[in-house]
Short mmCIF file of C-alpha atoms in Angstrom, two decimals:
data_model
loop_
_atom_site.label_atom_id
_atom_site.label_comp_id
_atom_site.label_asym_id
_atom_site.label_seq_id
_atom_site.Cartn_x
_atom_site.Cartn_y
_atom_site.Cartn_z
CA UNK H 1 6.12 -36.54 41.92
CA UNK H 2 8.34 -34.87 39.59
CA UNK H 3 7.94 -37.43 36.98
CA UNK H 4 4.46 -37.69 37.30
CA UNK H 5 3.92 -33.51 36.81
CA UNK H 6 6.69 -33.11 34.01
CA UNK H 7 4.50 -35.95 31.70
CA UNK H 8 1.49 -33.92 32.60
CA UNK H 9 3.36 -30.70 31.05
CA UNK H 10 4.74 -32.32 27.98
CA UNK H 11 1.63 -33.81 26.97
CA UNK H 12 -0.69 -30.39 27.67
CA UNK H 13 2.12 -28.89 25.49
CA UNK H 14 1.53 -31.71 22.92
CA UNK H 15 -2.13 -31.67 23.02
CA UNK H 16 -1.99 -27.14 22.86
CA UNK H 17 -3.45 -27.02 26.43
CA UNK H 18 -1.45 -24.17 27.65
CA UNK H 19 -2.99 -23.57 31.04
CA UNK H 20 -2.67 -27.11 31.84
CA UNK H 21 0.59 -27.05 30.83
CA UNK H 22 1.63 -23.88 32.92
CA UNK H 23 -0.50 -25.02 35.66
CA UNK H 24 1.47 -28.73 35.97
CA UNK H 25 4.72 -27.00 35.50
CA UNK H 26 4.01 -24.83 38.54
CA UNK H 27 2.94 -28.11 40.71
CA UNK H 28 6.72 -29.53 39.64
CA UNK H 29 8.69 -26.48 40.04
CA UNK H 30 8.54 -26.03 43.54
CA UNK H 31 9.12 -29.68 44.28
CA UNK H 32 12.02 -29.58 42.02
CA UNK H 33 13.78 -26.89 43.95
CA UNK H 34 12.88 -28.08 47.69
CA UNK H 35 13.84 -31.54 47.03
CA UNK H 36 17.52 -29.89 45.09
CA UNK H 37 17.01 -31.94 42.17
CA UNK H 38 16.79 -29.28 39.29
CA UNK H 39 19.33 -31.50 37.66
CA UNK H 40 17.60 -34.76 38.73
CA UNK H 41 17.00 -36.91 35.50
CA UNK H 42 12.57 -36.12 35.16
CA UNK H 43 13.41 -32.32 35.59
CA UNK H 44 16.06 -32.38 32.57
CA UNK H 45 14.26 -34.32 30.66
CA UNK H 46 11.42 -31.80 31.01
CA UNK H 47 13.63 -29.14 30.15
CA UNK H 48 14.98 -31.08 26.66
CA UNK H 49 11.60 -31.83 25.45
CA UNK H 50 10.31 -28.60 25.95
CA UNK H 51 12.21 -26.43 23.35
CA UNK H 52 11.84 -28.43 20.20
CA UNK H 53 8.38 -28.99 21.08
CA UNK H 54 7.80 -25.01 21.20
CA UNK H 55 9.75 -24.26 18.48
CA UNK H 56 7.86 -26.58 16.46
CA UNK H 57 4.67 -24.77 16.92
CA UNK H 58 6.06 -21.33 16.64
CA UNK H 59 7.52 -22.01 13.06
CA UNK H 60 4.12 -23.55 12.46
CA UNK H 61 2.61 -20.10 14.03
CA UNK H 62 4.92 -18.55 11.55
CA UNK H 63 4.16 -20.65 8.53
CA UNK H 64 0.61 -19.35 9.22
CA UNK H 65 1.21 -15.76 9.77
CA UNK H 66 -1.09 -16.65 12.42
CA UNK H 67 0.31 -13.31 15.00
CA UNK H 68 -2.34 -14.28 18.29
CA UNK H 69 -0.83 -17.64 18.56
CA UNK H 70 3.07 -16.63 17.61
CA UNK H 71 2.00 -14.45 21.31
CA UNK H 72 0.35 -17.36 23.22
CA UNK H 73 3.55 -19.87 21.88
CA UNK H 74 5.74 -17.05 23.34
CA UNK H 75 3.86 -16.49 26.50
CA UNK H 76 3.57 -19.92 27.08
CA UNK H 77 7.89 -20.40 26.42
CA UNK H 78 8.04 -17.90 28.66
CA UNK H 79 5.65 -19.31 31.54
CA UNK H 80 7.55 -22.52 31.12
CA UNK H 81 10.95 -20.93 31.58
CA UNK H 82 12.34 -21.76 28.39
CA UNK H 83 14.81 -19.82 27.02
CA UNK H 84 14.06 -17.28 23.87
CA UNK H 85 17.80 -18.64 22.48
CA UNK H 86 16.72 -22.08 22.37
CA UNK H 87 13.44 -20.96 20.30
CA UNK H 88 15.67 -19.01 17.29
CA UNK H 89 15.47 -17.85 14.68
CA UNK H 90 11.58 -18.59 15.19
CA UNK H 91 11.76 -15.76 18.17
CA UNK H 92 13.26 -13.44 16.64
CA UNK H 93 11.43 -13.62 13.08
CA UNK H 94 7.59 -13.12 15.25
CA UNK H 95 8.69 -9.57 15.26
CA UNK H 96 8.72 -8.81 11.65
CA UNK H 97 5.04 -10.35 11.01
CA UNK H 98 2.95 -8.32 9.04
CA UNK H 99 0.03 -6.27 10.52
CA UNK H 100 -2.91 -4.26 10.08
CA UNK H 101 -2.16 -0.60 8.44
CA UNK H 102 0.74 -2.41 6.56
CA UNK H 103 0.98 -1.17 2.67
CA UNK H 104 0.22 -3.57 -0.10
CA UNK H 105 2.82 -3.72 -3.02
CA UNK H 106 2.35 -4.48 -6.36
CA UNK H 107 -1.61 -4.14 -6.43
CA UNK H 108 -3.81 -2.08 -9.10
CA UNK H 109 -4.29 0.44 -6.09
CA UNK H 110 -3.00 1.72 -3.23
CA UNK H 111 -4.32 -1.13 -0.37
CA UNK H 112 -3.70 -1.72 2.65
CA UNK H 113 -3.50 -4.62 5.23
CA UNK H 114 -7.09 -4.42 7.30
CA UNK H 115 -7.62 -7.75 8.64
CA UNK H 116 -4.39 -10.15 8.92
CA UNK H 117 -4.93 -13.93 8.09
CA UNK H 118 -5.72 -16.32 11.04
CA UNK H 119 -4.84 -19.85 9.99
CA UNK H 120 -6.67 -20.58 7.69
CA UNK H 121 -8.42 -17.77 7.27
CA UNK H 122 -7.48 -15.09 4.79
CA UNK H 123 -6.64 -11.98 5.51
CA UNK H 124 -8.72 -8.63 4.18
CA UNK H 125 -6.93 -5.42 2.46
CA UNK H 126 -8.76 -2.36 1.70
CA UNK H 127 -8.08 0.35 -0.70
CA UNK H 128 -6.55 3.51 1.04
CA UNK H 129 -9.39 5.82 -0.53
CA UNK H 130 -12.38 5.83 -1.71
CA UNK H 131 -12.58 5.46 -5.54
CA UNK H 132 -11.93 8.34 -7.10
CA UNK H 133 -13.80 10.24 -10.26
CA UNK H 134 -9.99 10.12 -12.31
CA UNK H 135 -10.00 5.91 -11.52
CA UNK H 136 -14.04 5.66 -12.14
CA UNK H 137 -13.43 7.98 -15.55
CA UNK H 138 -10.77 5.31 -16.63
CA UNK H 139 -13.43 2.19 -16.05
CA UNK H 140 -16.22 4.63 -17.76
CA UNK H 141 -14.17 5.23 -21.08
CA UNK H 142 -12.78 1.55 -21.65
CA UNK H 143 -15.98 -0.01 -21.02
CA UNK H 144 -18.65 2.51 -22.25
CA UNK H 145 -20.46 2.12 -19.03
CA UNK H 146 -23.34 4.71 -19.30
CA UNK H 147 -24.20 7.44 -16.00
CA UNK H 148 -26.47 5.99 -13.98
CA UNK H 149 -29.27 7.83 -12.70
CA UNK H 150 -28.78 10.28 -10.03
CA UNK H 151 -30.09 12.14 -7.12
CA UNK H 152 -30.18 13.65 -3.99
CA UNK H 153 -31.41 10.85 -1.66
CA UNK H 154 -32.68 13.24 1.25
CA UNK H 155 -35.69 14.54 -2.03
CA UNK H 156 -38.22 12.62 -2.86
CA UNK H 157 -37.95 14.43 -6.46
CA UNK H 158 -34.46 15.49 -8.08
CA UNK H 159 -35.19 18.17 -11.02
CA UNK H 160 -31.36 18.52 -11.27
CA UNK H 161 -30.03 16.56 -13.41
CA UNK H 162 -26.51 14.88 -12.01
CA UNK H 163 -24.19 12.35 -13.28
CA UNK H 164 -20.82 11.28 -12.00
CA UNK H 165 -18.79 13.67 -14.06
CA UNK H 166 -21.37 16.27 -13.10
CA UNK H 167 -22.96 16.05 -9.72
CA UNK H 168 -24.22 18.91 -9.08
CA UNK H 169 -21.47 20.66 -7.41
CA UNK H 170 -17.44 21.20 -8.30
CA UNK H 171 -14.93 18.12 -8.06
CA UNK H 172 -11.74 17.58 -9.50
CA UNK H 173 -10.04 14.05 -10.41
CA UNK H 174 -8.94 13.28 -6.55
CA UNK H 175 -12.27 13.41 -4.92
CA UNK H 176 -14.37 10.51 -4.65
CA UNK H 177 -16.98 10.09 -7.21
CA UNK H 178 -20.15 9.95 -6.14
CA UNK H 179 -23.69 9.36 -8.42
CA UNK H 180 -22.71 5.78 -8.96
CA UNK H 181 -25.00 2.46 -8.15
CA UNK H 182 -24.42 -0.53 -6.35
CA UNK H 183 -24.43 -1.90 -9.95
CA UNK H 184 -21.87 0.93 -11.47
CA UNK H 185 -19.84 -0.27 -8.40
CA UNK H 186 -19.98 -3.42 -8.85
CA UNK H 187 -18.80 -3.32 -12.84
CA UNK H 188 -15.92 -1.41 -11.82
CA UNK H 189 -14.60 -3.88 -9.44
CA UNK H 190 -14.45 -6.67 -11.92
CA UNK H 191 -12.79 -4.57 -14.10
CA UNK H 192 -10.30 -3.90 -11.97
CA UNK H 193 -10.44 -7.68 -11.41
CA UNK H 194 -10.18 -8.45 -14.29
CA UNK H 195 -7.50 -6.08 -15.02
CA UNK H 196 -5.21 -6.88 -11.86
CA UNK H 197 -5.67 -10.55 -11.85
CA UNK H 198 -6.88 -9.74 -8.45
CA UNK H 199 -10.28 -10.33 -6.87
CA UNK H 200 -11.51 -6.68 -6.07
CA UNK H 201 -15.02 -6.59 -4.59
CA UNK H 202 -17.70 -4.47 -2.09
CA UNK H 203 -16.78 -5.29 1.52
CA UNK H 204 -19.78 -6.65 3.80
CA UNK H 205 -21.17 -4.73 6.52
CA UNK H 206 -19.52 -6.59 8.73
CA UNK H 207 -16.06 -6.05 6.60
CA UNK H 208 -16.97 -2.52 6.45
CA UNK H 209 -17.78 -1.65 10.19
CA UNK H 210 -14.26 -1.80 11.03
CA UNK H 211 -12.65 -0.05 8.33
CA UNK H 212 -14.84 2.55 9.15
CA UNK H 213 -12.97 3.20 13.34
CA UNK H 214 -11.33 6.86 12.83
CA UNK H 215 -8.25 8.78 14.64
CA UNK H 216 -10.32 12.44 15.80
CA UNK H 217 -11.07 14.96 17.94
CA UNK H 218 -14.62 14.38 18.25
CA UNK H 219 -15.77 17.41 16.61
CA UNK H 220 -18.44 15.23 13.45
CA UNK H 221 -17.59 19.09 11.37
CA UNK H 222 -14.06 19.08 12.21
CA UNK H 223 -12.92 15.46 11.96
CA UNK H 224 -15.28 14.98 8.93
CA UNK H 225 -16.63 16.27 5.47
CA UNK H 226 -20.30 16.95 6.52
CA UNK H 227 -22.85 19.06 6.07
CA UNK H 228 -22.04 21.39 8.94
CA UNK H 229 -21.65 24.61 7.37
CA UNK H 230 -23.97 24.30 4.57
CA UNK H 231 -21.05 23.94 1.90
CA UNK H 232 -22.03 21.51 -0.46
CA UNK H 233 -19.60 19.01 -2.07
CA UNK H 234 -16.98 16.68 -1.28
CA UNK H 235 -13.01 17.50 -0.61
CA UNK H 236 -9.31 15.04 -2.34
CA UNK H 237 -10.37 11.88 -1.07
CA UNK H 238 -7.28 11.63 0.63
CA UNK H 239 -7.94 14.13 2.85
CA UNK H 240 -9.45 14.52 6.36
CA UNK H 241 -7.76 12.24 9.37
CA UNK H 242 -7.21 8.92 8.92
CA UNK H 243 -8.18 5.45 10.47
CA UNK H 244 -5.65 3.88 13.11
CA UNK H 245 -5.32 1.80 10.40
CA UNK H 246 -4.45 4.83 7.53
CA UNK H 247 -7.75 4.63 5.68
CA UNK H 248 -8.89 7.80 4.80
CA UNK H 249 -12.43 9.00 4.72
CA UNK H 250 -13.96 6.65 6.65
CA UNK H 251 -15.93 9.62 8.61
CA UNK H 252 -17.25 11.74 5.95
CA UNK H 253 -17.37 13.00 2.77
CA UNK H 254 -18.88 9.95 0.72
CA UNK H 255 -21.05 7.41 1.82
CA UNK H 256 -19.91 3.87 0.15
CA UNK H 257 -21.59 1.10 -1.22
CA UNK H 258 -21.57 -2.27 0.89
CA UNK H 259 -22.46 -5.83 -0.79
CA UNK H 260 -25.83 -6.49 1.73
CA UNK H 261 -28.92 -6.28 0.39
CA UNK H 262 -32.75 -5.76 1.39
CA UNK H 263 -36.44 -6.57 -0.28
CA UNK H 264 -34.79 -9.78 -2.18
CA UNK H 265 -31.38 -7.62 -3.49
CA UNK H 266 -33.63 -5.32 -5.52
CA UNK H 267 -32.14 -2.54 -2.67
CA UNK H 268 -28.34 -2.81 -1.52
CA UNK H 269 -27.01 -0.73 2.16
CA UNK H 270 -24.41 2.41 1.66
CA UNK H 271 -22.89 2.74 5.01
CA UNK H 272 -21.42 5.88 7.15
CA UNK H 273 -21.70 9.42 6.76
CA UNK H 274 -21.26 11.43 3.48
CA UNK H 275 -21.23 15.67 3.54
CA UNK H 276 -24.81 15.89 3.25
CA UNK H 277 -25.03 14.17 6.91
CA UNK H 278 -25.49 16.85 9.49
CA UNK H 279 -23.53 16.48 12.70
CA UNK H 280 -26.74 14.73 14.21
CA UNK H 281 -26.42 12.08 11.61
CA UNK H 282 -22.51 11.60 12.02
CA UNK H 283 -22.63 8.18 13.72
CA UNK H 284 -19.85 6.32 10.97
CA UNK H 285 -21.47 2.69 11.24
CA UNK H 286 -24.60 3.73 10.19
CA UNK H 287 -26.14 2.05 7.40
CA UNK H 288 -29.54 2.76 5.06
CA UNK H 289 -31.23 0.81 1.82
CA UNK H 290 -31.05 2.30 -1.75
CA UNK H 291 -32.21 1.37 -4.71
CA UNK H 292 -29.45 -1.00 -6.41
CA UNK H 293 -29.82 0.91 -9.74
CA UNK H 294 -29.87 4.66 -9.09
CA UNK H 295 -26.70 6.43 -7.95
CA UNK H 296 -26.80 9.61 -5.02
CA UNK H 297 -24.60 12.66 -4.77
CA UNK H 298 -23.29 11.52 -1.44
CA UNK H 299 -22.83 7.67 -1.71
CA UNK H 300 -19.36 6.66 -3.48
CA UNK H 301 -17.25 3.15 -2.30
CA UNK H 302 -14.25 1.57 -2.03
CA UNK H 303 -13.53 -2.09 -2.69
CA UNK H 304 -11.63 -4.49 -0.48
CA UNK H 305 -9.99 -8.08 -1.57
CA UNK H 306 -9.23 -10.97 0.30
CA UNK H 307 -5.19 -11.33 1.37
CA UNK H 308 -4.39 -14.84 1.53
CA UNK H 309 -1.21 -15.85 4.08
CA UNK H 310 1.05 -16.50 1.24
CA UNK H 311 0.67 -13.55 -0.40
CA UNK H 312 1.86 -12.01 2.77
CA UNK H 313 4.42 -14.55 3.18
CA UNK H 314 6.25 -13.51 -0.03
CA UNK H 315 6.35 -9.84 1.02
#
């Protein structure tokens, strides 16, 4: 009978059934201990074949950065009573896997980790901020980029004229700059592709949603930059609290620029809350259609990149 259950465990282990495994290895245990033969010949052999078997897959976990299954290949070691020494160094080196909020080095600007790879999926960073007018001046002066149009998008008219490096209200260098496009956005990120060697883009909605979770208290005027006391304009864009992740303005001050598009991509979405959003229109995931060409006095953006596992790997 012990035979028969310590097969069934080694091949669930084999085939990455891990309740099978744990359940079979139950169903032998006791039998193992009532009938004294812990050191009978089918129990050692179980307990042999077990630990290169898991450490196998846990340096695989590893190889993949893959942190969910380094926890199940633990959990299931664990389960199976086999001993953390018999699993190192993989054991100890699961600790030291990288993880969302981690910092980026050696990248254009300051990123950071948002979304860790999963197999073979990459993992997403996102830039800290959201662009600000100093970086958007740099793109504007070594590519000639003209000012896009701009307006207040709560007016059906705008009289006042506003451009980037005047929109309508006092900014210095450090806040985000606001009366760009979708299309002024999208130049500057393959610039800064092209500059970086990296591939900077506009996250998704669905990329975007996330990022945009916030640390607060609750208060939309406290924990944000928005309209609430009828000050116009928009504060550093490092300012305000930050995400659990250690984006910052994510709940305020700038609406940003996301790559889904309406009416056959002739209109793109900005998503969140900017400081012309009252505290009744403070939800953060929101999300509204502009034209693609015409830039607002409350819509900025930030770009995002893909983080594939061996990047991460040679940290």
């Amino acid at each position: 009978m012990i035979g028969f259950y310590s097969t069934r465990v080694l091949e669930a282990v084999r085939a990455g059934n891990d309740d099978e495994a744990r359940q079979n290895h139950e169903k032998a245990a006791p039998f193992a201990a009532e009938m004294d033969r812990l050191e009978g010949k089918p129990w050692r052999e179980l307990t042999a074949a077990l630990p290169p078997l898991l450490l196998a897959r846990l340096e695989a976990n590893l190889a993949e950065l893959d942190a969910d299954a380094v926890e199940a290949t633990k959990a299931l070691a664990t389960a199976l009573a086999v001993p953390p020494a018999s699993l190192e160094p993989a054991w100890s080196k699961a600790v030291a896997l990288p993880k969302a909020g981690d910092p980026l080095a050696d990248t254009a600007v300051a990123m950071v980790l948002a979304r860790t790879p999963r197999g073979s999926r990459a993992g997403l960073a996102a830039m800290r901020n959201e662009v600000t007018r100093a970086e958007y001046a740099a793109f504007a002066s070594a590519t000639g980029r003209p000012a896009a149009r701009c307006r207040n998008r709560l007016t059906p008219i705008s009289i006042k004229k506003r451009t980037w490096d005047d929109p309508g209200f006092n900014q210095s260098g450090n806040h985000p700059v606001l009366c760009v496009s979708y299309d002024d956005a999208q130049a500057y990120a393959q610039w800064l592709s092209r500059r970086s060697g990296k591939d900077y883009r506009l996250p998704t909605l669905a990329e975007w949603r996330p990022l945009a979770d916030y640390r607060g208290s609750g208060n939309a005027c406290q924990d944000g930059r928005i309209g609430c006391a009828g000050v116009e304009g928009t504060v550093n864009a490092a300012q305000g609290p930050l995400s659990p992740i250690g984006l910052a303005g994510t709940r305020g001050n700038a609406r940003e620029w996301v790559s889904d598009c309406t009416r056959g991509c002739q209109r793109r979405l900005a998503a969140g809350v900017g400081w012309r959003d009252g505290p009744n229109r403070a939800n953060p995931t929101q999300s509204n259609d502009f034209d693609a060409g015409t830039g607002f006095d409350d819509i900025g953006f930030r770009l995002v990149r893909s983080v594939p596992a061996g990047e991460l790997g040679k940290r």
